[in-house]
């Protein structure tokens, strides 16, 4: 006799996408704790016989195998950043706009809800679809469910187009900028500040580093028809030993956001050249993703959705598909500025609109 | 029947100054925990009938009342910075030089040992002497025993000359520079670093502050025949919210060390003028002390000790005497660079030399 765990939350995929968003948000799934929501998703798809379902850790891959000549990956992460008294969710109305408020509503369970509902309902889509709902997006890249799948099941990434449900205010945001972090260090020699001439002030030596940053003119680069604005900024600075000591070290962390037309080597070279004469330690680098919106499937998608694409500035997992040569866009409900915010909330109309957009394209044959 | 606490450490003032330094160091007396050492000092002076002894908290004032026409204050603090496995003390020999090693040996129980021994022995000195051994020097100025005595017993500070036993390598260091600390702030507006143009980078705005500091040419100012070198330095810098956020605040703590010829208003004006156009918050200010070495008693003292006076750069409690119009010098065994150091150690020969110097002057009539 099978053991039935009556405490398992049940997801009702026949509900509206809005209601399903609420069901998903009310199952807490902070990164590392996605087992329950992954179980619930598995169970909810038990009757969707048009889907082949693979579980890998707490990632779930569900795909049609209809022999279509094109395949699209549609993906979303099921984890959230930590909850801060903002679960369970609730409906709210602000200035006449109806919202669902709470952790995960924007980032990104509304997107997942739309995907999950369509996965269950669209038994005969115009293209084969690989749905991916994955874990650990909000933490170290090493833990990310897509990183794991890319390593263990690269065949899942063989597709003609990919849509990531990251919040994009219901518009289509193509590709994404890359991001590089580096520490620029200046060094000196400690001394008592009453005898400062004995030492060498590392903080004073940071003056030209900051002056260069202040004078930096970022580029705006056209990639496949979208214009990506770059940026190079200090995101932190730290130096000092004690209030009576000449400091021997100053560290400036800089963040370079660069257009997806630049590769890793070019991005790193740009930063090293810019800070020539200073110690530069690159600590983090992820290249961007070209939008690839000139691909036929991408054009079909844009036409069906009726959206004017914009560039995505923040780095997202679309870059992982781009690395496999798959054009990828962000398309999801919710304002990215409210992601991780304690007042995270998604306009209900955007959930409906994204469902309709995706359905219009996928259901038409 | 009096209660005798047999656990009270006993100080033997008939021992050498070197041995007495060791006895004092081996009674732990980190700031706030001076009661035991103060008790021991009180008891050790019980037979010194030429002294009037006043206890105030854990400060002890012992003075002669011989009707001399001049009075000299000779002072030293009895607390230390925290112990770090460097008590009990031990004798060490390095490159043929004999040291007493351990917490307090330099800052400043060797100085106190010399004073305590002379206080007990010199029943008929050339001037009246007010000995002061006080608590809480190594912590907030508000707690300092001299701050308390200056408020409750200003009459103790009526003197013609003062000698502080702070380490000065056995030479005489006159007066001291003043010190001012200020926070210079730059402000901006937060934004996601992927959309940096939405924000305003406060760290970049600190570039001209650091550039001014780097270009600063400190003055060297002759005061009463000693040349005081000044300095204006950043001692810390901090800014940054998160690695993907444009920072909205940068704070630079600067430390201005200024010649004792400048008063508080002049020092503050100098710093505010220098950082004109920036937000400046003065958080700490202590004026210096003029050396006053042209006073007749100071000249007598220098001649007897046979020392060539030098300026003191670090701020010390001599400034408290200077504030009462009393010329004051630093004269004590030990290298100030080793104060607070885990390898704090005093050359034995300097303890002897300072005892001889003080005795030569005070005992001659």
XYZ file of C-alpha atoms in Angstrom:
730
model
C 0.000 0.000 0.000
C 1.559 3.323 -0.981
C 2.183 5.804 1.746
C 0.066 8.867 1.122
C 1.436 12.023 2.668
C -1.733 13.917 3.396
C 0.280 17.001 4.360
C 1.519 17.518 0.771
C 0.111 20.781 -0.594
C -2.122 20.241 -3.617
C -1.898 22.457 -6.684
C -5.076 22.886 -8.705
C -3.990 23.551 -12.303
C -7.594 24.139 -13.402
C -7.633 27.347 -11.357
C -6.749 30.669 -13.006
C -3.079 31.615 -13.394
C -3.702 34.285 -10.761
C -5.049 31.787 -8.276
C -2.326 29.322 -9.147
C 0.284 32.052 -8.481
C -1.181 32.383 -5.030
C -1.140 28.621 -4.451
C 2.529 28.468 -5.476
C 3.562 31.458 -3.350
C 1.885 30.021 -0.270
C 4.122 26.964 -0.477
C 7.321 28.402 1.043
C 10.325 27.525 -1.116
C 13.320 29.586 -0.093
C 16.431 28.403 -1.961
C 17.527 25.026 -0.586
C 14.025 24.187 0.589
C 12.295 23.455 -2.754
C 11.429 19.775 -2.189
C 7.812 20.394 -1.166
C 6.949 22.670 -4.068
C 8.746 20.345 -6.513
C 6.740 17.389 -5.130
C 3.511 19.354 -5.518
C 4.354 20.245 -9.134
C 5.154 16.591 -9.924
C 1.842 15.404 -8.480
C -0.145 18.147 -10.235
C 1.114 16.948 -13.633
C 0.286 13.296 -13.034
C -2.616 13.379 -15.479
C -0.790 15.329 -18.216
C -0.065 12.294 -20.358
C 1.262 14.429 -23.229
C 4.308 15.243 -21.121
C 7.441 13.237 -20.392
C 8.467 14.200 -16.880
C 11.998 14.007 -15.492
C 12.925 14.916 -11.936
C 16.524 15.933 -11.260
C 17.055 16.938 -7.650
C 14.380 19.551 -7.140
C 14.275 20.522 -10.810
C 11.448 19.215 -12.961
C 11.685 18.916 -16.712
C 8.410 18.225 -18.591
C 8.509 17.915 -22.351
C 6.326 17.117 -25.319
C 7.649 14.720 -27.906
C 5.354 15.449 -30.830
C 7.960 15.337 -33.592
C 7.651 19.045 -34.351
C 10.593 20.456 -36.303
C 11.200 23.169 -33.716
C 11.639 22.957 -29.954
C 11.305 25.766 -27.434
C 12.491 25.744 -23.829
C 10.267 27.639 -21.410
C 11.798 27.893 -17.964
C 11.376 29.396 -14.531
C 12.886 28.975 -11.088
C 10.772 27.782 -8.185
C 12.844 29.151 -5.297
C 12.595 32.576 -3.666
C 14.800 34.788 -1.560
C 14.102 34.574 2.195
C 10.630 35.384 3.432
C 10.223 38.483 5.563
C 6.714 38.359 6.998
C 5.352 38.419 3.452
C 3.865 34.931 3.172
C 1.028 33.977 2.950
C 0.160 36.255 0.076
C -2.881 38.513 -0.095
C -4.800 40.476 -2.681
C -4.348 44.249 -2.547
C -5.693 47.192 -4.483
C -3.512 50.290 -4.854
C -4.809 53.319 -6.765
C -7.338 51.116 -8.549
C -4.776 48.492 -9.606
C -5.251 44.950 -8.301
C -2.161 43.131 -7.047
C -1.172 39.866 -5.458
C 1.215 40.822 -2.670
C 3.922 38.675 -1.072
C 7.233 36.909 -1.467
C 7.633 35.207 -4.836
C 4.744 36.964 -6.548
C 7.171 38.829 -8.839
C 10.290 36.688 -8.666
C 8.937 34.493 -10.106
C 6.018 32.318 -9.207
C 3.549 34.273 -11.363
C 5.700 33.297 -14.342
C 5.855 29.695 -13.146
C 2.085 29.589 -12.611
C 1.413 30.665 -16.193
C 3.903 28.099 -17.486
C 2.555 25.287 -15.327
C -1.047 25.923 -16.380
C -0.109 26.029 -20.071
C 2.049 22.916 -19.732
C -0.962 21.003 -18.453
C -3.416 22.398 -20.977
C -1.482 22.604 -24.244
C -1.413 18.991 -25.388
C -0.948 19.953 -29.033
C 1.303 23.048 -29.243
C 2.765 24.440 -32.502
C 6.295 23.516 -31.389
C 7.687 20.879 -29.098
C 8.169 22.396 -25.657
C 10.619 21.594 -22.909
C 9.325 23.080 -19.680
C 11.939 23.530 -16.970
C 11.170 24.467 -13.378
C 14.358 24.623 -11.415
C 15.834 25.192 -7.974
C 18.517 27.382 -6.390
C 18.380 30.382 -8.715
C 18.632 32.941 -5.912
C 21.917 31.656 -4.514
C 25.424 30.828 -5.724
C 25.627 30.083 -9.421
C 27.288 26.756 -8.539
C 24.078 25.580 -6.878
C 21.726 26.757 -9.646
C 19.538 23.954 -11.004
C 20.242 25.072 -14.588
C 23.996 24.876 -13.953
C 23.485 21.300 -12.793
C 21.243 20.352 -15.727
C 23.610 21.980 -18.228
C 26.336 19.707 -16.894
C 24.381 16.465 -16.461
C 21.774 16.804 -19.253
C 23.138 19.154 -21.950
C 20.658 17.472 -24.365
C 17.867 19.391 -22.583
C 19.400 22.611 -23.907
C 19.194 21.596 -27.571
C 16.435 23.957 -28.718
C 15.641 26.658 -31.242
C 14.485 29.304 -28.832
C 14.124 29.818 -25.089
C 11.790 31.889 -22.965
C 12.632 32.605 -19.350
C 9.733 33.733 -17.182
C 11.767 36.326 -15.232
C 9.765 39.457 -14.446
C 9.837 41.903 -17.326
C 6.647 43.845 -16.656
C 4.856 41.651 -19.190
C 7.038 42.914 -22.042
C 9.721 40.995 -23.896
C 13.270 41.761 -22.822
C 15.881 40.293 -25.118
C 19.220 38.833 -24.094
C 21.048 40.473 -21.196
C 24.164 42.417 -20.366
C 27.162 40.625 -18.939
C 28.557 41.426 -15.508
C 32.090 41.511 -14.163
C 33.243 42.280 -10.639
C 36.793 43.216 -9.784
C 38.645 44.497 -6.758
C 40.980 47.422 -7.404
C 43.542 47.697 -4.608
C 45.882 50.449 -3.520
C 48.557 49.758 -0.949
C 50.636 51.831 1.439
C 52.408 51.440 4.753
C 50.950 51.691 8.252
C 52.085 54.276 10.766
C 50.623 56.112 13.727
C 48.566 58.998 12.374
C 50.445 61.351 14.738
C 53.554 60.563 12.665
C 51.926 60.190 9.265
C 55.133 60.963 7.353
C 56.497 57.595 8.481
C 53.705 55.808 6.565
C 52.107 55.897 3.146
C 48.355 56.454 2.893
C 46.633 53.784 0.776
C 43.292 55.619 0.856
C 44.818 58.772 -0.611
C 46.245 56.633 -3.413
C 42.708 55.631 -4.394
C 41.992 59.200 -5.572
C 42.896 58.572 -9.230
C 40.897 55.314 -9.266
C 37.748 57.166 -8.217
C 38.543 60.076 -10.537
C 38.722 57.697 -13.499
C 35.414 56.103 -12.517
C 33.745 59.493 -12.122
C 34.902 60.462 -15.626
C 33.937 57.151 -17.254
C 31.626 57.508 -20.246
C 29.712 54.243 -20.672
C 29.024 52.914 -24.138
C 25.611 52.115 -25.609
C 26.004 49.233 -28.022
C 23.574 47.979 -30.647
C 23.359 44.194 -30.593
C 20.930 42.540 -33.022
C 18.840 45.700 -33.083
C 18.609 46.322 -29.330
C 20.737 48.983 -27.665
C 22.517 47.839 -24.495
C 23.691 50.538 -22.119
C 26.834 49.665 -20.256
C 28.080 50.872 -16.873
C 31.226 50.794 -14.762
C 30.774 51.624 -11.106
C 32.329 51.337 -7.705
C 29.865 49.320 -5.632
C 31.906 49.427 -2.449
C 35.040 50.895 -0.961
C 36.782 49.964 2.259
C 39.967 50.968 3.960
C 41.231 51.757 7.438
C 42.831 50.030 10.392
C 42.009 52.250 13.367
C 41.188 55.881 13.901
C 44.820 56.706 14.703
C 46.555 54.586 12.059
C 47.614 55.488 8.508
C 45.898 52.798 6.406
C 47.994 50.412 4.331
C 45.215 49.055 2.100
C 42.181 50.359 0.260
C 39.878 48.081 -1.723
C 37.383 49.274 -4.285
C 34.941 46.736 -5.694
C 33.870 47.738 -9.191
C 31.038 46.272 -11.237
C 31.207 46.398 -15.030
C 27.961 45.719 -16.884
C 28.822 45.077 -20.510
C 26.969 44.539 -23.753
C 26.359 40.927 -24.871
C 28.524 41.541 -27.941
C 31.624 41.436 -25.713
C 33.121 38.127 -24.636
C 34.780 37.441 -21.275
C 38.286 38.248 -22.473
C 37.215 41.545 -23.976
C 35.328 42.578 -20.833
C 38.287 41.747 -18.625
C 40.706 43.551 -20.942
C 38.515 46.642 -20.903
C 38.599 46.804 -17.099
C 42.309 46.052 -16.812
C 43.155 48.685 -19.432
C 40.930 51.217 -17.734
C 42.652 50.753 -14.363
C 46.130 50.511 -15.821
C 48.761 51.133 -13.175
C 46.590 49.657 -10.409
C 46.254 46.168 -8.951
C 43.091 44.585 -10.415
C 41.672 41.258 -9.285
C 38.696 39.953 -11.301
C 36.531 38.039 -8.837
C 33.379 37.317 -10.817
C 32.486 37.308 -14.496
C 29.416 36.199 -16.441
C 29.012 37.076 -20.084
C 25.688 38.345 -21.336
C 23.310 36.928 -23.904
C 22.703 38.257 -27.392
C 18.978 38.763 -27.928
C 18.982 36.731 -31.151
C 15.631 38.255 -32.081
C 16.340 37.898 -35.793
C 15.822 34.121 -35.444
C 12.615 33.089 -37.286
C 11.054 31.561 -34.195
C 11.803 34.678 -32.179
C 10.097 36.826 -34.803
C 7.033 34.583 -34.801
C 6.897 34.790 -31.012
C 7.178 38.588 -30.980
C 4.474 38.928 -33.608
C 2.088 36.644 -31.701
C 2.726 38.359 -28.376
C 2.527 41.755 -30.049
C 5.396 43.134 -27.989
C 8.101 45.648 -28.862
C 11.263 44.014 -27.473
C 13.600 45.893 -25.170
C 17.087 45.068 -23.970
C 17.467 43.351 -20.585
C 20.112 45.106 -18.507
C 20.285 42.788 -15.509
C 22.036 39.454 -15.950
C 19.620 36.500 -15.982
C 19.704 32.803 -16.751
C 18.950 33.583 -20.428
C 22.745 33.747 -20.667
C 22.911 30.014 -19.929
C 20.833 29.313 -23.050
C 22.827 31.814 -25.058
C 25.950 29.865 -24.072
C 24.377 26.842 -25.844
C 23.702 29.001 -28.913
C 19.973 29.231 -28.168
C 18.395 32.695 -28.602
C 16.598 33.544 -25.393
C 14.280 36.225 -24.051
C 12.788 37.206 -20.698
C 9.011 37.331 -20.643
C 7.157 37.382 -17.369
C 4.719 39.293 -15.189
C 5.943 41.659 -12.495
C 8.185 44.675 -12.081
C 11.822 43.574 -11.702
C 12.392 46.561 -9.390
C 10.096 44.854 -6.869
C 11.921 41.529 -6.954
C 13.391 40.757 -3.494
C 11.521 43.768 -2.138
C 9.562 43.331 1.088
C 6.604 44.883 -0.745
C 6.945 42.486 -3.680
C 3.604 42.426 -5.553
C 2.469 41.580 -9.057
C -0.369 43.288 -10.991
C -3.025 40.658 -11.651
C -3.572 41.980 -15.194
C 0.053 41.189 -16.091
C -0.383 37.551 -15.105
C -3.409 37.266 -17.417
C -1.624 39.128 -20.204
C 1.438 36.892 -20.158
C -0.747 33.788 -20.110
C -2.656 35.118 -23.124
C 0.551 36.089 -24.935
C 2.160 32.701 -24.529
C -1.060 30.858 -25.280
C -1.692 32.928 -28.431
C 1.614 31.842 -29.842
C 1.880 28.260 -28.594
C -1.731 27.211 -29.294
C -1.907 28.571 -32.847
C -1.060 26.093 -35.615
C 39.327 44.461 64.270
C 40.216 45.512 60.731
C 39.599 43.020 58.013
C 42.907 42.067 56.438
C 42.627 40.852 52.877
C 45.530 38.448 52.647
C 45.059 38.139 48.897
C 46.033 41.797 48.316
C 49.243 41.974 46.275
C 52.073 43.636 48.161
C 54.355 46.198 46.520
C 57.878 46.458 47.867
C 59.010 50.054 47.269
C 62.507 49.287 48.550
C 63.117 47.125 45.491
C 64.748 48.639 42.396
C 62.596 50.578 39.923
C 63.090 47.694 37.505
C 61.824 45.143 39.967
C 58.996 47.445 41.016
C 57.986 47.771 37.340
C 57.676 44.013 37.231
C 55.634 43.931 40.458
C 53.250 46.562 39.049
C 52.882 44.840 35.668
C 52.089 41.513 37.275
C 49.048 43.065 38.960
C 46.605 43.066 36.039
C 44.902 46.443 35.717
C 43.131 46.715 32.398
C 41.067 49.928 32.258
C 38.042 49.589 34.532
C 39.774 47.025 36.720
C 42.267 49.248 38.600
C 40.944 48.737 42.150
C 43.496 46.083 43.111
C 46.543 47.989 41.926
C 45.211 51.216 43.464
C 44.727 49.409 46.798
C 48.259 48.027 46.584
C 49.699 51.510 45.936
C 47.754 52.972 48.863
C 49.046 50.301 51.237
C 52.631 50.625 49.976
C 52.683 54.323 50.907
C 51.310 53.793 54.423
C 54.672 54.609 56.002
C 55.455 57.664 53.829
C 54.498 60.206 56.448
C 55.803 63.120 54.361
C 52.899 62.593 51.963
C 49.269 63.616 52.187
C 47.341 60.897 50.402
C 43.924 61.315 48.764
C 42.021 58.530 47.066
C 39.457 59.497 44.423
C 37.861 56.471 42.792
C 40.881 54.489 41.669
C 43.095 57.565 41.362
C 45.598 58.280 44.104
C 47.012 61.727 44.761
C 50.022 61.936 47.101
C 51.534 65.318 47.854
C 54.166 66.997 49.937
C 53.230 70.163 51.804
C 56.656 71.584 52.589
C 55.860 75.202 51.852
C 58.216 75.370 48.854
C 57.532 78.299 46.534
C 57.146 75.986 43.537
C 54.993 72.924 43.015
C 55.401 70.253 40.350
C 52.830 67.640 39.350
C 54.294 64.276 38.384
C 51.673 61.916 36.986
C 51.133 58.529 35.412
C 48.216 56.262 34.620
C 47.922 52.850 36.247
C 45.662 51.130 33.697
C 46.708 49.201 30.597
C 45.109 48.130 27.340
C 43.826 44.526 27.343
C 46.249 41.730 28.065
C 47.029 39.332 25.226
C 48.971 36.461 26.775
C 51.655 38.925 27.809
C 51.287 38.862 31.580
C 53.094 37.843 33.746
C 56.148 39.736 32.549
C 59.564 38.223 31.977
C 63.119 39.386 31.481
C 64.492 39.063 27.958
C 67.745 39.835 26.254
C 67.721 40.856 22.574
C 70.983 41.599 20.780
C 72.671 42.223 24.091
C 69.997 44.632 25.381
C 68.110 43.640 28.529
C 64.361 44.166 28.532
C 61.363 43.585 30.737
C 58.709 42.132 28.409
C 54.933 42.210 28.827
C 51.782 44.310 28.956
C 52.229 47.634 30.683
C 56.028 47.608 30.715
C 56.101 50.555 28.271
C 52.649 52.077 28.709
C 53.315 52.982 31.440
C 54.111 51.052 34.574
C 57.867 51.594 34.270
C 57.149 55.314 34.535
C 54.799 54.723 37.472
C 57.367 52.500 39.224
C 60.009 55.226 39.072
C 57.526 57.795 40.369
C 56.258 55.585 43.169
C 59.761 54.768 44.371
C 60.794 58.442 44.363
C 57.542 59.478 46.058
C 58.347 57.163 48.953
C 62.029 58.089 49.186
C 62.131 61.847 48.545
C 60.937 63.275 51.849
C 62.709 66.590 51.277
C 62.541 67.491 47.567
C 63.584 70.873 46.100
C 59.965 71.669 45.153
C 56.637 70.576 46.525
C 55.404 67.606 44.526
C 51.897 66.396 43.737
C 52.098 62.792 42.586
C 49.070 61.581 40.623
C 48.449 57.957 39.681
C 45.218 57.678 37.818
C 42.775 55.297 36.178
C 41.046 54.923 32.800
C 43.608 56.588 30.551
C 43.333 53.952 27.802
C 39.588 54.390 27.227
C 37.107 57.165 26.515
C 38.281 60.578 27.574
C 35.090 60.948 29.636
C 36.206 58.116 31.912
C 39.793 59.342 32.318
C 40.777 59.809 35.969
C 42.399 63.160 35.141
C 39.176 64.367 33.511
C 37.371 63.519 36.750
C 39.984 65.153 38.992
C 40.091 68.270 36.821
C 36.344 68.612 37.393
C 36.140 67.670 41.089
C 39.531 68.878 42.341
C 40.841 71.619 40.029
C 43.024 72.770 42.957
C 45.230 69.715 42.310
C 46.179 71.237 38.963
C 47.522 74.466 40.422
C 51.226 73.936 39.771
C 54.256 75.519 38.118
C 55.249 72.568 35.983
C 54.042 69.038 35.181
C 55.818 65.882 34.149
C 53.868 62.995 32.642
C 55.620 59.628 32.700
C 54.376 58.577 29.218
C 56.996 56.616 27.273
C 59.393 58.932 25.468
C 62.428 56.650 25.153
C 63.881 58.305 28.223
C 64.138 61.676 26.508
C 62.029 64.759 27.191
C 59.193 65.360 24.740
C 57.577 68.742 25.135
C 53.885 69.539 24.745
C 51.925 67.657 22.115
C 50.063 68.154 18.864
C 46.291 68.466 18.921
C 44.022 65.995 17.159
C 40.739 66.431 15.325
C 38.607 63.756 13.706
C 35.919 64.535 11.167
C 33.699 62.566 8.825
C 33.554 63.866 5.279
C 30.453 62.538 3.523
C 29.417 62.325 -0.098
C 25.881 61.361 -1.019
C 24.150 59.940 -4.089
C 21.110 57.865 -4.958
C 20.738 54.089 -4.935
C 19.928 52.113 -8.060
C 20.519 48.615 -9.375
C 24.041 48.535 -10.816
C 22.608 47.043 -14.025
C 20.803 50.383 -14.499
C 23.432 52.677 -13.001
C 22.196 55.735 -14.918
C 19.115 55.750 -12.692
C 21.300 56.369 -9.629
C 24.116 58.644 -8.545
C 27.356 57.113 -7.305
C 28.414 58.499 -3.907
C 31.771 56.698 -4.009
C 32.706 58.336 -7.312
C 31.916 61.698 -5.730
C 34.610 61.067 -3.124
C 37.320 61.362 -5.802
C 38.008 65.082 -5.213
C 38.073 64.574 -1.429
C 40.849 62.001 -1.765
C 42.620 64.082 -4.396
C 42.750 67.059 -2.029
C 44.100 64.843 0.759
C 46.744 63.355 -1.517
C 47.904 66.865 -2.479
C 47.878 68.242 1.073
C 51.168 69.784 2.176
C 51.349 69.648 5.973
C 52.861 72.531 7.894
C 55.776 72.344 10.326
C 55.275 74.979 13.011
C 57.759 76.292 15.555
C 56.165 76.583 18.984
C 58.356 77.772 21.855
C 61.433 76.514 20.034
C 60.183 73.030 19.121
C 59.023 72.253 15.589
C 55.687 70.417 15.384
C 54.910 68.570 12.155
C 51.267 68.463 11.257
C 49.316 65.913 9.221
C 45.898 65.517 7.610
C 44.969 61.998 6.634
C 42.092 59.732 5.777
C 42.129 57.008 8.428
C 39.166 55.120 7.016
C 36.756 55.072 4.121
C 33.535 53.130 3.756
C 30.765 52.964 1.212
C 28.604 50.358 -0.477
C 25.224 48.703 -0.048
C 25.526 45.441 -1.984
C 27.574 44.179 -4.899
C 24.793 45.052 -7.361
C 23.710 48.412 -5.954
C 24.923 51.917 -6.796
C 25.967 53.309 -3.394
C 24.224 56.361 -1.988
C 26.742 57.216 0.744
C 30.496 57.317 1.200
C 32.118 58.282 4.494
C 35.737 59.263 4.894
C 37.089 59.680 8.408
C 39.953 62.164 8.436
C 42.381 62.843 11.251
C 44.043 66.241 11.524
C 47.048 66.461 13.833
C 47.776 70.102 14.460
C 50.433 72.181 16.172
C 49.766 73.286 19.767
C 49.793 76.923 18.643
C 46.353 76.398 17.043
C 43.222 76.506 19.148
C 40.100 74.401 18.596
C 38.312 76.958 16.439
C 41.325 77.415 14.191
C 41.794 73.669 13.752
C 38.140 73.167 12.867
C 38.177 76.124 10.473
C 41.230 74.735 8.724
C 39.511 71.399 8.090
C 36.202 72.933 7.027
C 37.947 75.325 4.637
C 40.020 72.529 3.197
C 36.964 70.400 2.416
C 34.843 73.300 1.251
C 31.914 72.083 -0.814
C 31.647 68.823 1.138
C 29.636 67.781 4.187
C 32.004 67.810 7.187
C 31.062 66.530 10.629
C 33.669 67.107 13.367
C 33.344 64.158 15.747
C 36.329 64.541 18.049
C 38.681 67.381 18.901
C 41.411 67.805 21.499
C 43.790 70.724 21.364
C 47.485 70.152 21.899
C 49.819 71.479 24.564
C 52.495 74.126 24.122
C 55.803 72.814 25.437
C 56.326 75.854 27.665
C 59.982 74.955 28.011
C 60.994 78.569 28.514
C 59.475 78.449 32.021
C 62.275 78.713 34.639
C 61.331 75.416 36.287
C 61.291 73.651 32.925
C 64.789 74.951 32.155
C 66.081 73.774 35.528
C 64.548 70.357 34.906
C 66.081 70.056 31.425
C 69.492 71.074 32.716
C 69.359 68.536 35.553
C 68.181 65.722 33.313
C 70.653 66.717 30.603
C 68.163 66.092 27.809
C 67.664 67.838 24.474
C 63.889 68.283 24.288
C 61.917 67.126 21.253
C 58.316 67.755 20.225
C 55.692 65.152 21.125
C 53.526 64.326 18.121
C 50.959 62.033 19.684
C 48.299 63.620 21.897
C 48.820 62.868 25.593
C 47.400 63.992 28.910
C 50.015 66.786 29.034
C 47.311 68.740 27.185
C 45.114 68.566 30.305
C 47.787 70.407 32.284
C 48.359 72.819 29.448
C 44.633 73.615 29.612
C 45.236 74.765 33.212
C 48.144 76.922 32.028
C 50.747 74.519 33.436
C 53.737 73.810 31.170
C 54.043 70.046 30.821
C 56.428 67.505 29.330
C 56.491 63.773 28.707
C 59.390 61.958 30.325
C 59.324 58.214 30.700
C 61.089 54.961 29.845
C 60.035 52.883 26.819
C 59.556 53.261 23.092
C 56.098 54.721 22.327
C 56.010 52.630 19.152
C 55.797 49.526 21.354
C 52.898 50.816 23.440
C 49.850 48.528 22.994
C 52.038 46.140 21.015
C 51.847 42.446 21.876
C 55.635 42.515 22.128
C 55.611 45.516 24.464
C 58.970 45.635 26.304
C 61.058 48.262 28.033
C 64.872 48.468 28.097
C 65.975 48.098 31.713
C 68.595 50.812 31.272
C 65.920 53.386 30.439
C 64.098 52.696 33.705
C 67.306 53.353 35.621
C 68.096 56.445 33.558
C 64.708 58.055 34.114
C 64.903 57.349 37.841
C 68.347 58.972 37.937
C 67.195 61.942 35.879
C 64.209 62.698 38.057
C 66.150 62.063 41.256
C 69.009 64.314 40.133
C 66.631 67.195 39.757
C 64.216 66.628 42.624
C 66.776 65.656 45.290
C 69.178 68.581 44.671
C 68.624 71.649 46.833
